[in-house]
Coordinates of C-alpha atoms in Angstrom, one line a residue:
Chain M
M1 CA -66.1 28.4 -36.5
N2 CA -68.8 31.1 -36.2
K3 CA -70.9 28.7 -34.1
N4 CA -68.1 28.3 -31.6
I5 CA -67.4 32.1 -31.5
N6 CA -71.1 32.6 -30.7
L7 CA -70.9 30.0 -27.9
F8 CA -67.7 31.6 -26.6
R9 CA -69.5 35.0 -26.4
A10 CA -72.6 33.5 -24.8
E11 CA -70.4 31.7 -22.2
L12 CA -68.3 34.8 -21.6
R13 CA -71.5 36.8 -21.0
R14 CA -72.8 34.2 -18.6
G15 CA -69.4 34.0 -16.8
M16 CA -69.2 37.8 -16.4
T17 CA -72.8 37.9 -15.0
L18 CA -71.9 35.2 -12.4
L19 CA -68.6 37.0 -11.5
K20 CA -70.6 40.2 -10.9
A21 CA -73.3 38.3 -9.0
Y22 CA -70.8 37.0 -6.5
P23 CA -68.2 39.8 -6.0
L24 CA -67.0 38.5 -2.6
D25 CA -66.1 35.1 -4.1
T26 CA -64.4 36.8 -7.1
I27 CA -62.2 39.1 -5.0
N28 CA -61.5 36.4 -2.4
N29 CA -60.4 34.0 -5.2
L30 CA -58.0 36.5 -6.6
I31 CA -56.4 37.6 -3.3
S32 CA -56.3 34.2 -1.5
F33 CA -54.8 32.4 -4.5
T34 CA -52.1 35.0 -5.0
V35 CA -51.2 35.1 -1.3
V36 CA -50.9 31.3 -1.1
S37 CA -48.8 31.2 -4.3
V38 CA -46.5 34.0 -3.0
L39 CA -46.0 32.1 0.3
I40 CA -45.1 28.9 -1.7
I41 CA -42.7 31.0 -3.8
I42 CA -41.0 32.5 -0.7
G43 CA -40.7 29.1 0.9
I44 CA -39.1 27.5 -2.2
N45 CA -36.9 30.4 -2.8
K46 CA -35.4 30.1 0.7
I47 CA -34.7 26.4 0.6
G48 CA -34.4 25.5 -3.1
E49 CA -33.0 26.6 -6.4
P50 CA -34.1 30.0 -7.8
Q51 CA -35.4 28.4 -11.1
Q52 CA -37.9 26.3 -9.1
I53 CA -40.2 29.2 -8.5
F54 CA -40.4 30.2 -12.2
S55 CA -43.2 28.0 -13.3
V56 CA -45.6 28.7 -10.4
F57 CA -47.3 31.4 -12.3
L58 CA -48.8 28.7 -14.6
F59 CA -50.6 27.0 -11.7
P60 CA -53.9 29.1 -11.7
I61 CA -54.3 28.5 -15.5
I62 CA -53.4 24.8 -15.2
M63 CA -55.8 24.2 -12.3
T64 CA -58.7 26.0 -14.0
L65 CA -58.3 24.2 -17.3
I66 CA -57.9 20.8 -15.8
S67 CA -61.0 21.2 -13.6
G68 CA -63.0 23.1 -16.2
P69 CA -64.7 20.5 -18.4
S70 CA -65.5 18.2 -15.5
S71 CA -66.8 21.0 -13.2
S72 CA -68.9 22.3 -16.1
I73 CA -70.6 18.9 -16.4
R74 CA -70.9 18.6 -12.6
S75 CA -72.4 22.0 -12.1
D76 CA -74.9 21.5 -14.9
I77 CA -75.9 18.3 -13.3
E78 CA -76.3 19.9 -9.9
I79 CA -78.2 22.9 -11.2
G80 CA -80.3 20.6 -13.4
V81 CA -79.6 22.0 -16.8
F82 CA -77.5 19.1 -18.1
E83 CA -80.3 17.7 -20.3
Q84 CA -81.0 21.2 -21.7
V85 CA -77.3 21.6 -22.6
Y86 CA -77.0 18.1 -23.9
T87 CA -80.0 18.6 -26.3
S88 CA -78.4 21.8 -27.7
K89 CA -76.6 22.5 -30.9
Y90 CA -73.2 21.8 -29.2
T91 CA -71.7 18.7 -27.7
I92 CA -71.3 18.8 -23.9
L93 CA -67.5 18.6 -24.5
S94 CA -67.3 21.7 -26.6
V95 CA -69.4 23.6 -24.0
G96 CA -67.1 22.3 -21.2
V97 CA -63.9 23.2 -23.1
I98 CA -65.1 26.7 -24.0
R99 CA -66.2 27.3 -20.4
S100 CA -62.8 26.2 -19.2
I101 CA -61.0 28.6 -21.6
I102 CA -63.2 31.5 -20.3
N103 CA -62.5 30.5 -16.7
A104 CA -58.8 30.3 -17.6
I105 CA -59.0 33.9 -19.0
F106 CA -60.5 35.0 -15.7
S107 CA -57.8 33.2 -13.7
S108 CA -55.0 34.6 -15.9
A109 CA -55.4 37.6 -13.6
N110 CA -53.9 35.5 -10.9
S111 CA -51.2 34.2 -13.2
I112 CA -50.2 37.7 -14.4
L113 CA -50.1 38.9 -10.7
I114 CA -47.8 36.0 -9.7
F115 CA -45.7 36.4 -12.8
A116 CA -45.3 40.1 -12.0
I117 CA -44.4 39.5 -8.4
V118 CA -41.7 36.9 -9.4
Q119 CA -40.3 39.3 -12.0
L120 CA -40.3 42.4 -9.7
F121 CA -39.3 40.9 -6.3
F122 CA -37.4 37.7 -7.0
H123 CA -35.7 37.3 -10.4
N124 CA -36.1 39.6 -13.3
T125 CA -35.6 37.4 -16.4
K126 CA -36.0 38.4 -20.0
W127 CA -38.6 36.3 -21.9
K128 CA -38.8 36.0 -25.7
I129 CA -42.3 36.3 -27.0
V130 CA -42.0 33.1 -29.0
E131 CA -40.9 31.1 -26.0
L132 CA -43.7 32.5 -23.8
L133 CA -46.2 31.6 -26.5
F134 CA -44.8 28.1 -26.9
V135 CA -45.0 27.6 -23.1
L136 CA -48.6 28.9 -22.9
V137 CA -49.9 27.0 -25.9
I138 CA -48.5 23.7 -24.7
T139 CA -49.7 24.3 -21.1
V140 CA -53.2 25.2 -22.2
L141 CA -53.6 22.2 -24.6
T142 CA -52.1 19.8 -22.1
S143 CA -54.4 21.1 -19.3
I144 CA -57.5 21.0 -21.5
S145 CA -56.7 17.5 -22.5
L146 CA -56.4 16.4 -18.9
G147 CA -59.7 18.2 -18.3
V148 CA -61.3 16.2 -21.1
F149 CA -60.0 13.0 -19.5
L150 CA -61.6 14.0 -16.2
A151 CA -64.8 15.1 -17.9
G152 CA -65.2 11.6 -19.3
L153 CA -64.6 10.0 -15.9
T154 CA -67.2 12.5 -14.4
I155 CA -69.8 11.4 -16.9
K156 CA -69.2 7.8 -16.0
F157 CA -68.5 8.0 -12.3
R158 CA -70.2 11.4 -11.4
K159 CA -67.8 12.3 -8.5
T160 CA -64.2 12.8 -9.4
E161 CA -63.1 15.6 -7.1
T162 CA -60.5 13.5 -5.2
L163 CA -58.8 12.5 -8.5
L164 CA -59.0 16.1 -9.6
N165 CA -57.4 17.3 -6.4
L166 CA -54.7 14.7 -6.7
I167 CA -53.9 15.8 -10.3
N168 CA -53.8 19.4 -9.2
I169 CA -51.4 18.7 -6.4
M170 CA -49.2 16.6 -8.7
A171 CA -49.1 19.4 -11.2
L172 CA -48.1 21.9 -8.4
I173 CA -45.3 19.6 -7.2
E174 CA -44.2 19.1 -10.8
L175 CA -44.0 22.9 -11.3
I176 CA -41.4 23.2 -8.6
V177 CA -39.2 20.2 -9.4
P178 CA -35.7 21.3 -10.6
F179 CA -35.8 19.3 -13.8
S180 CA -33.2 21.4 -15.5
A181 CA -30.6 20.2 -13.0
M182 CA -31.0 16.6 -14.2
S183 CA -29.0 15.1 -17.0
S184 CA -30.3 15.6 -20.6
N185 CA -31.3 12.0 -21.2
I186 CA -33.4 11.9 -18.0
I187 CA -35.0 15.2 -19.0
Y188 CA -36.0 13.7 -22.4
I189 CA -37.5 10.6 -20.8
I190 CA -39.4 12.5 -18.2
S191 CA -40.8 15.1 -20.6
A192 CA -42.0 12.3 -22.9
I193 CA -43.9 10.6 -20.0
L194 CA -45.0 13.3 -17.6
P195 CA -47.4 16.1 -18.7
F196 CA -46.1 19.6 -18.2
S197 CA -42.5 18.5 -17.4
G198 CA -41.1 19.5 -20.9
I199 CA -42.6 22.9 -20.4
I200 CA -41.2 23.3 -16.9
V201 CA -37.7 22.4 -18.3
C202 CA -38.2 25.1 -21.0
I203 CA -39.1 27.7 -18.3
Q204 CA -36.1 26.7 -16.1
N205 CA -33.9 26.8 -19.2
I206 CA -35.1 30.4 -19.8
Y207 CA -33.9 31.3 -16.2
N208 CA -30.6 29.5 -16.8
K209 CA -30.3 31.3 -20.2
I210 CA -30.3 28.1 -22.2
A211 CA -31.8 28.6 -25.7
N212 CA -34.9 26.3 -25.8
L213 CA -35.4 26.6 -29.5
N214 CA -32.0 24.7 -30.1
E215 CA -33.2 21.9 -27.9
I216 CA -34.9 19.9 -30.7
Y217 CA -35.2 16.7 -28.6
L218 CA -36.9 18.5 -25.8
F219 CA -39.3 20.2 -28.3
G220 CA -40.0 16.8 -29.8
T221 CA -40.7 15.0 -26.6
T222 CA -42.9 17.8 -25.3
V223 CA -45.0 18.0 -28.4
G224 CA -45.1 14.2 -28.6
N225 CA -46.3 14.0 -25.0
L226 CA -49.0 16.5 -25.7
F227 CA -50.2 14.5 -28.7
I228 CA -50.4 11.3 -26.7
I229 CA -52.3 13.0 -23.9
I230 CA -54.8 14.5 -26.5
V231 CA -55.4 11.2 -28.1
F232 CA -55.7 9.3 -24.8
S233 CA -58.0 11.8 -23.2
K234 CA -60.4 11.9 -26.2
F235 CA -60.4 8.1 -26.3
V236 CA -61.3 7.9 -22.6
F237 CA -64.0 10.6 -23.0
N238 CA -65.6 8.8 -25.9
K239 CA -65.5 5.4 -24.1
C240 CA -67.0 6.8 -20.9
M241 CA -69.7 8.7 -22.9
K242 CA -70.7 5.5 -24.8
S243 CA -70.7 3.4 -21.7
A244 CA -72.9 6.0 -19.9
K245 CA -75.3 5.9 -22.8
I246 CA -75.5 2.2 -22.9
K247 CA -75.9 1.8 -19.1
G248 CA -78.4 4.7 -19.0
D249 CA -76.3 6.8 -16.6
L250 CA -76.6 9.9 -18.7
G251 CA -79.3 12.2 -17.5
N252 CA -80.2 10.1 -14.5
Y253 CA -79.8 12.9 -12.0
Chain J
M1 CA -89.4 20.3 -45.0
A2 CA -92.5 18.3 -44.0
Y3 CA -92.1 14.9 -42.5
E4 CA -95.1 12.6 -42.2
K5 CA -93.4 10.3 -39.7
L6 CA -91.3 12.2 -37.2
I7 CA -90.2 9.4 -34.9
V8 CA -90.0 5.7 -35.8
C9 CA -88.6 3.2 -33.3
S10 CA -88.5 -0.3 -34.6
N11 CA -87.7 -3.5 -32.7
I12 CA -86.1 -1.7 -29.8
F13 CA -84.6 -3.8 -27.0
K14 CA -83.1 -2.1 -23.9
K15 CA -81.8 -3.5 -20.7
F16 CA -80.2 -1.7 -17.7
G17 CA -78.2 -4.5 -16.0
K18 CA -80.7 -7.2 -15.4
V19 CA -83.7 -5.0 -15.7
E20 CA -85.4 -5.1 -19.1
I21 CA -87.0 -1.8 -20.1
F22 CA -88.1 -2.4 -23.7
E23 CA -88.5 -5.7 -25.5
N24 CA -89.2 -5.5 -29.2
M25 CA -90.7 -2.0 -28.7
N26 CA -92.2 -0.3 -31.8
I27 CA -93.7 3.2 -32.1
T28 CA -94.4 5.6 -35.0
I29 CA -95.1 9.2 -34.2
E30 CA -96.7 11.3 -36.9
S31 CA -96.4 15.0 -37.3
N32 CA -98.8 17.8 -36.3
Q33 CA -100.4 16.0 -33.4
I34 CA -100.5 16.0 -29.6
I35 CA -99.3 12.6 -28.5
G36 CA -99.7 11.3 -25.0
L37 CA -97.6 8.6 -23.5
I38 CA -98.8 7.1 -20.3
G39 CA -97.5 4.5 -18.0
E40 CA -96.9 3.7 -14.4
N41 CA -94.0 5.1 -12.5
G42 CA -90.8 3.3 -13.7
S43 CA -92.5 1.9 -16.8
G44 CA -90.0 3.5 -19.1
K45 CA -91.5 6.9 -20.1
T46 CA -88.4 8.9 -19.3
S47 CA -86.2 6.1 -20.9
F48 CA -88.1 6.5 -24.1
I49 CA -87.5 10.3 -24.1
K50 CA -83.8 9.6 -23.5
L51 CA -83.8 7.1 -26.4
I52 CA -85.1 9.6 -28.9
S53 CA -82.9 12.4 -27.6
G54 CA -79.8 10.2 -27.9
M55 CA -79.1 10.1 -24.2
I56 CA -79.3 6.4 -24.1
L57 CA -78.5 3.9 -26.9
P58 CA -80.7 0.9 -27.7
D59 CA -79.2 -2.6 -27.3
Q60 CA -80.9 -3.6 -30.5
G61 CA -83.2 -2.0 -33.0
N62 CA -83.3 1.2 -35.0
I63 CA -84.4 4.7 -34.3
Y64 CA -85.3 7.1 -37.1
L65 CA -85.9 10.8 -36.5
F66 CA -87.1 12.9 -39.4
D67 CA -86.6 9.9 -41.8
K68 CA -82.9 9.7 -40.8
E69 CA -81.5 6.8 -38.9
I70 CA -79.7 7.7 -35.7
K71 CA -76.4 5.9 -35.6
C72 CA -73.9 8.1 -34.0
E73 CA -73.4 11.4 -32.0
K74 CA -73.1 13.4 -35.3
D75 CA -76.6 12.3 -36.4
I76 CA -78.1 13.4 -33.1
I77 CA -76.4 16.8 -33.1
A78 CA -77.7 17.5 -36.7
L79 CA -81.2 17.0 -35.5
K80 CA -81.0 18.5 -32.0
D81 CA -82.5 21.8 -33.1
K82 CA -85.7 20.0 -34.3
I83 CA -86.4 18.5 -30.9
S84 CA -86.8 20.4 -27.6
I85 CA -87.2 18.6 -24.3
L86 CA -88.8 20.1 -21.3
G87 CA -88.0 18.5 -18.0
D88 CA -88.9 19.6 -14.5
A89 CA -89.2 23.4 -14.4
N90 CA -87.7 23.6 -10.9
R91 CA -84.5 22.3 -12.4
S92 CA -83.6 22.8 -16.2
L93 CA -82.9 26.6 -15.8
Y94 CA -79.9 28.6 -14.4
W95 CA -81.5 29.7 -11.2
N96 CA -78.6 32.2 -10.5
L97 CA -79.3 34.1 -13.7
S98 CA -82.3 36.2 -14.7
G99 CA -84.9 34.9 -17.0
M100 CA -83.7 37.1 -19.8
D101 CA -80.1 35.9 -19.3
N102 CA -81.3 32.4 -19.5
L103 CA -83.2 33.1 -22.7
I104 CA -80.2 34.8 -24.3
Y105 CA -77.8 32.0 -23.3
F106 CA -80.1 29.2 -24.4
W107 CA -80.8 31.0 -27.7
T108 CA -77.1 30.7 -28.7
V109 CA -76.8 27.2 -27.2
K110 CA -79.9 25.9 -29.0
T111 CA -79.4 27.7 -32.4
G112 CA -75.6 28.4 -32.6
L113 CA -76.5 32.0 -33.5
N114 CA -75.4 35.2 -31.8
K115 CA -77.5 37.3 -29.3
K116 CA -78.5 39.9 -31.9
A117 CA -80.1 37.4 -34.2
G118 CA -82.4 36.2 -31.4
L119 CA -83.4 39.3 -29.5
M120 CA -86.4 40.0 -31.6
L121 CA -87.8 36.5 -31.2
I122 CA -87.0 36.5 -27.5
N123 CA -88.8 39.8 -26.9
E124 CA -91.8 38.6 -29.0
L125 CA -92.0 35.4 -26.9
V126 CA -91.6 37.3 -23.6
D127 CA -94.6 39.5 -24.6
K128 CA -96.6 36.6 -25.9
F129 CA -96.2 34.6 -22.6
N130 CA -96.8 37.7 -20.4
M131 CA -93.4 37.5 -18.8
G132 CA -92.4 41.1 -19.0
S133 CA -93.0 41.9 -15.4
F134 CA -90.5 39.3 -14.1
I135 CA -88.2 38.4 -16.9
N136 CA -85.3 40.5 -15.6
K137 CA -85.5 39.0 -12.1
K138 CA -83.4 36.0 -11.0
V139 CA -85.0 32.7 -11.7
E140 CA -84.6 31.7 -8.0
S141 CA -87.3 34.1 -7.2
Y142 CA -89.9 32.7 -9.6
S143 CA -92.9 30.6 -8.8
K144 CA -93.3 27.2 -10.4
G145 CA -95.7 28.5 -13.0
M146 CA -93.3 31.3 -14.0
K147 CA -90.5 28.8 -14.3
Q148 CA -92.7 26.5 -16.4
R149 CA -93.5 29.4 -18.8
L150 CA -89.8 30.4 -19.0
L151 CA -88.8 26.8 -19.7
L152 CA -91.5 26.6 -22.4
V153 CA -90.1 29.7 -24.0
V154 CA -86.6 28.3 -23.8
A155 CA -87.9 25.2 -25.5
L156 CA -89.4 27.2 -28.3
L157 CA -86.3 29.3 -29.0
G158 CA -84.9 27.2 -31.8
H159 CA -88.2 26.8 -33.6
P160 CA -88.3 23.1 -32.8
E161 CA -90.6 20.7 -34.7
I162 CA -91.2 18.4 -31.7
L163 CA -91.8 19.5 -28.1
V164 CA -91.2 16.7 -25.7
M165 CA -92.7 17.3 -22.3
D166 CA -91.8 14.9 -19.5
E167 CA -94.4 15.1 -16.7
P168 CA -95.2 18.7 -17.4
L169 CA -97.9 18.9 -14.7
N170 CA -95.5 18.1 -11.7
G171 CA -96.2 20.8 -9.1
L172 CA -98.4 22.9 -11.4
D173 CA -101.6 24.5 -10.0
Y174 CA -105.0 24.6 -12.0
E175 CA -104.3 27.9 -13.5
N176 CA -100.9 27.1 -14.9
T177 CA -102.2 23.8 -16.1
V178 CA -104.9 25.6 -18.2
I179 CA -102.3 28.0 -19.5
L180 CA -100.0 25.1 -20.5
K181 CA -102.9 23.3 -22.3
N182 CA -103.5 26.4 -24.3
Y183 CA -99.9 26.8 -25.3
I184 CA -99.7 23.2 -26.4
N185 CA -102.7 23.6 -28.6
E186 CA -101.3 26.8 -30.1
F187 CA -98.0 25.1 -30.9
V188 CA -99.7 22.3 -32.8
N189 CA -102.4 24.3 -34.5
K190 CA -100.6 27.6 -35.4
E191 CA -97.0 26.5 -35.7
N192 CA -97.6 23.0 -37.1
G193 CA -95.6 21.5 -34.4
T194 CA -95.9 18.1 -32.7
V195 CA -96.0 17.6 -29.0
L196 CA -95.1 14.4 -27.1
L197 CA -96.3 14.4 -23.5
T198 CA -95.6 11.9 -20.9
S199 CA -97.7 11.7 -17.7
H200 CA -99.0 9.3 -15.2
N201 CA -102.1 11.4 -15.1
S202 CA -104.3 9.8 -17.8
R203 CA -107.0 12.5 -17.3
F204 CA -104.6 15.2 -18.6
I205 CA -103.6 13.1 -21.5
D206 CA -107.3 12.5 -22.4
E207 CA -108.0 16.2 -22.2
V208 CA -105.2 17.3 -24.4
C209 CA -104.0 14.6 -26.7
D210 CA -105.0 13.5 -30.2
T211 CA -103.3 10.1 -29.9
K212 CA -102.6 8.1 -26.8
F213 CA -99.9 5.5 -26.2
V214 CA -99.3 3.3 -23.2
I215 CA -96.2 1.6 -22.0
K216 CA -97.2 -1.9 -21.0
N217 CA -95.2 -5.1 -20.7
K218 CA -92.0 -3.4 -22.0
R219 CA -93.8 -2.4 -25.2
I220 CA -95.6 0.8 -26.4
E221 CA -99.1 0.3 -27.6
K222 CA -101.4 2.7 -29.3
I223 CA -104.7 2.9 -27.3
S224 CA -107.0 4.9 -29.5
N225 CA -107.5 8.3 -31.1
V226 CA -109.1 10.3 -28.3
E227 CA -112.5 11.3 -29.6
R228 CA -113.2 14.9 -29.2
G229 CA -116.3 16.0 -27.4
E230 CA -116.7 12.6 -25.7
R231 CA -116.2 13.8 -22.1
V232 CA -117.2 16.8 -20.2
I233 CA -115.0 19.1 -18.1
V234 CA -116.4 21.1 -15.1
V235 CA -114.6 24.2 -13.9
Y236 CA -115.4 26.2 -10.7
Y237 CA -113.9 29.7 -10.6
K238 CA -114.2 32.9 -8.8
C239 CA -114.9 36.0 -10.9
L240 CA -112.5 38.8 -9.8
K241 CA -113.6 41.6 -12.2
N242 CA -116.6 42.0 -14.5
K243 CA -118.6 38.8 -14.0
D244 CA -120.7 39.2 -17.2
S245 CA -117.8 39.0 -19.5
C246 CA -116.2 35.9 -18.0
L247 CA -116.7 32.6 -19.9
N248 CA -120.4 33.3 -20.3
K249 CA -120.7 31.5 -23.6
Y250 CA -120.2 28.2 -21.8
I251 CA -122.9 26.4 -19.8
R252 CA -122.7 28.4 -16.6
E253 CA -124.4 28.8 -13.3
E254 CA -123.6 31.0 -10.3
R255 CA -123.1 28.8 -7.2
E256 CA -122.4 31.5 -4.7
E257 CA -121.8 35.2 -5.2
N258 CA -119.1 35.6 -7.9
I259 CA -118.4 31.8 -7.8
F260 CA -119.3 30.1 -11.1
R261 CA -119.5 26.7 -12.5
V262 CA -118.9 26.2 -16.3
E263 CA -119.2 23.0 -18.3
T264 CA -117.9 22.2 -21.7
Y265 CA -116.4 19.3 -23.8
I266 CA -113.0 18.1 -22.5
N267 CA -111.2 18.8 -25.8
D268 CA -112.7 22.2 -26.4
K269 CA -109.6 24.1 -27.3
D270 CA -111.3 27.5 -27.6
F271 CA -112.5 27.1 -24.0
Y272 CA -108.9 26.6 -22.8
K273 CA -107.8 29.6 -24.8
E274 CA -110.5 31.8 -23.3
L275 CA -109.8 30.4 -19.8
S276 CA -106.1 31.0 -20.2
W277 CA -106.7 34.6 -21.3
Q278 CA -109.0 35.2 -18.4
I279 CA -106.4 33.9 -15.9
D280 CA -103.6 35.8 -17.5
N281 CA -105.5 39.0 -17.3
G282 CA -106.4 38.4 -13.6
N283 CA -110.1 38.3 -14.4
I284 CA -110.8 35.0 -12.7
E285 CA -109.3 32.7 -10.0
L286 CA -109.6 28.9 -10.6
L287 CA -111.1 27.0 -7.7
E288 CA -111.5 23.4 -9.0
I289 CA -111.5 21.4 -12.2
I290 CA -113.4 18.1 -12.4

């Protein structure tokens, strides 16, 4: 545990140094992302149901965590330090995941800003801390798991940006689908299959003032879906890693 | 804990697609030596380093590191702090961070310990390797020699028992080559470490190594123990400061004003130490090594 905390601190220090080194990029990222998100929210609010805009605040965190592990590997390959990191005390997966969490902490500034804009200018809804925590924990774990899946593919196939972009767009589309307007049975099936859908239903239920904690089936399918994604992603990552080691792809940069 | 045999590879077979890299390859590397591995480009030197660092898996055969057979990722991670690998110094470092930030970061990554625990060692190494004047600048502004020194310090951070250097001479000038030779000798003699060098430059291997291996016909063969004092090295240099104190205990003649020629045995480690000190202190400028 201490070992991982030390890595977290070291990565946080590195991340902060890089943020300070490129101030224009840092500010531009915060402003442009928030502006685009607000434009999306305004558009959906005009033509859709009000509950559809409620999950958009999760998008910066989801996007950062999904792309985190694979972009960590890719950037280490591009800079040339992959071998150094590989021959360290940590697995490249743990380095990638911790970097993603740190990047997600940085991008939570975007999420907080979007959340505040929705609450102040669109719909002020009361959140229970337990519900908010549940939403955040499941979102973070699902996103990291998808990130691990992509990291595996990156090790094997090197370039995975197009797939990453596709997954990000799919996630954004999913965030604005009015799931809660569908029938219960369809909701359960979708939340068992599609990542994030259970969480989006939970958020839309909060808007519709439906108590999520009574929805035991929704809770079960959401957690079950997360469990399957975790197992599947780790399996794909391990397979890709082993294949790269056998074929000699690892470190051939 | 002292290990007599640090690396043992037995009956290794490795193929990439249809290309066979190793066929029944065997090698035993003993501790406290400088080992040279030579071979033509594409003969499998880097593949061998990847094999012992766990980056590639053999198709057949066994690899033992520090008397422990390497079977899975966990075995490799447990031994990672004992082996440090130095690649190309132009890559292998975060160029967008300062040298100090690189050292602090890699200290944690290589040891799993926090910044505080490593600061004393880091400062010691920075002083020892004369990096104080540039350590807080970004790595992108470093010369190749500075990067090589920084990378060497990064490699030494976790107190490794084996230093693996893949083509360490790439892009290095005479002066930095001499400094590197001196560091290698120090690591083996003072810190009881073991160095594994790969190079296609057999002269460098002859000069530095105790034992020499060659990759030939998909196998690794031991050539011979390089005999000390067998060959002679000739160095031409320009004296920049007091010419009477520069390397005068070696056979020396003044070719032109302030340009000297010295001669000694190729494995004279004291000579490299003295030469390295003179270069570091700006007393001499190397012109040619023959």
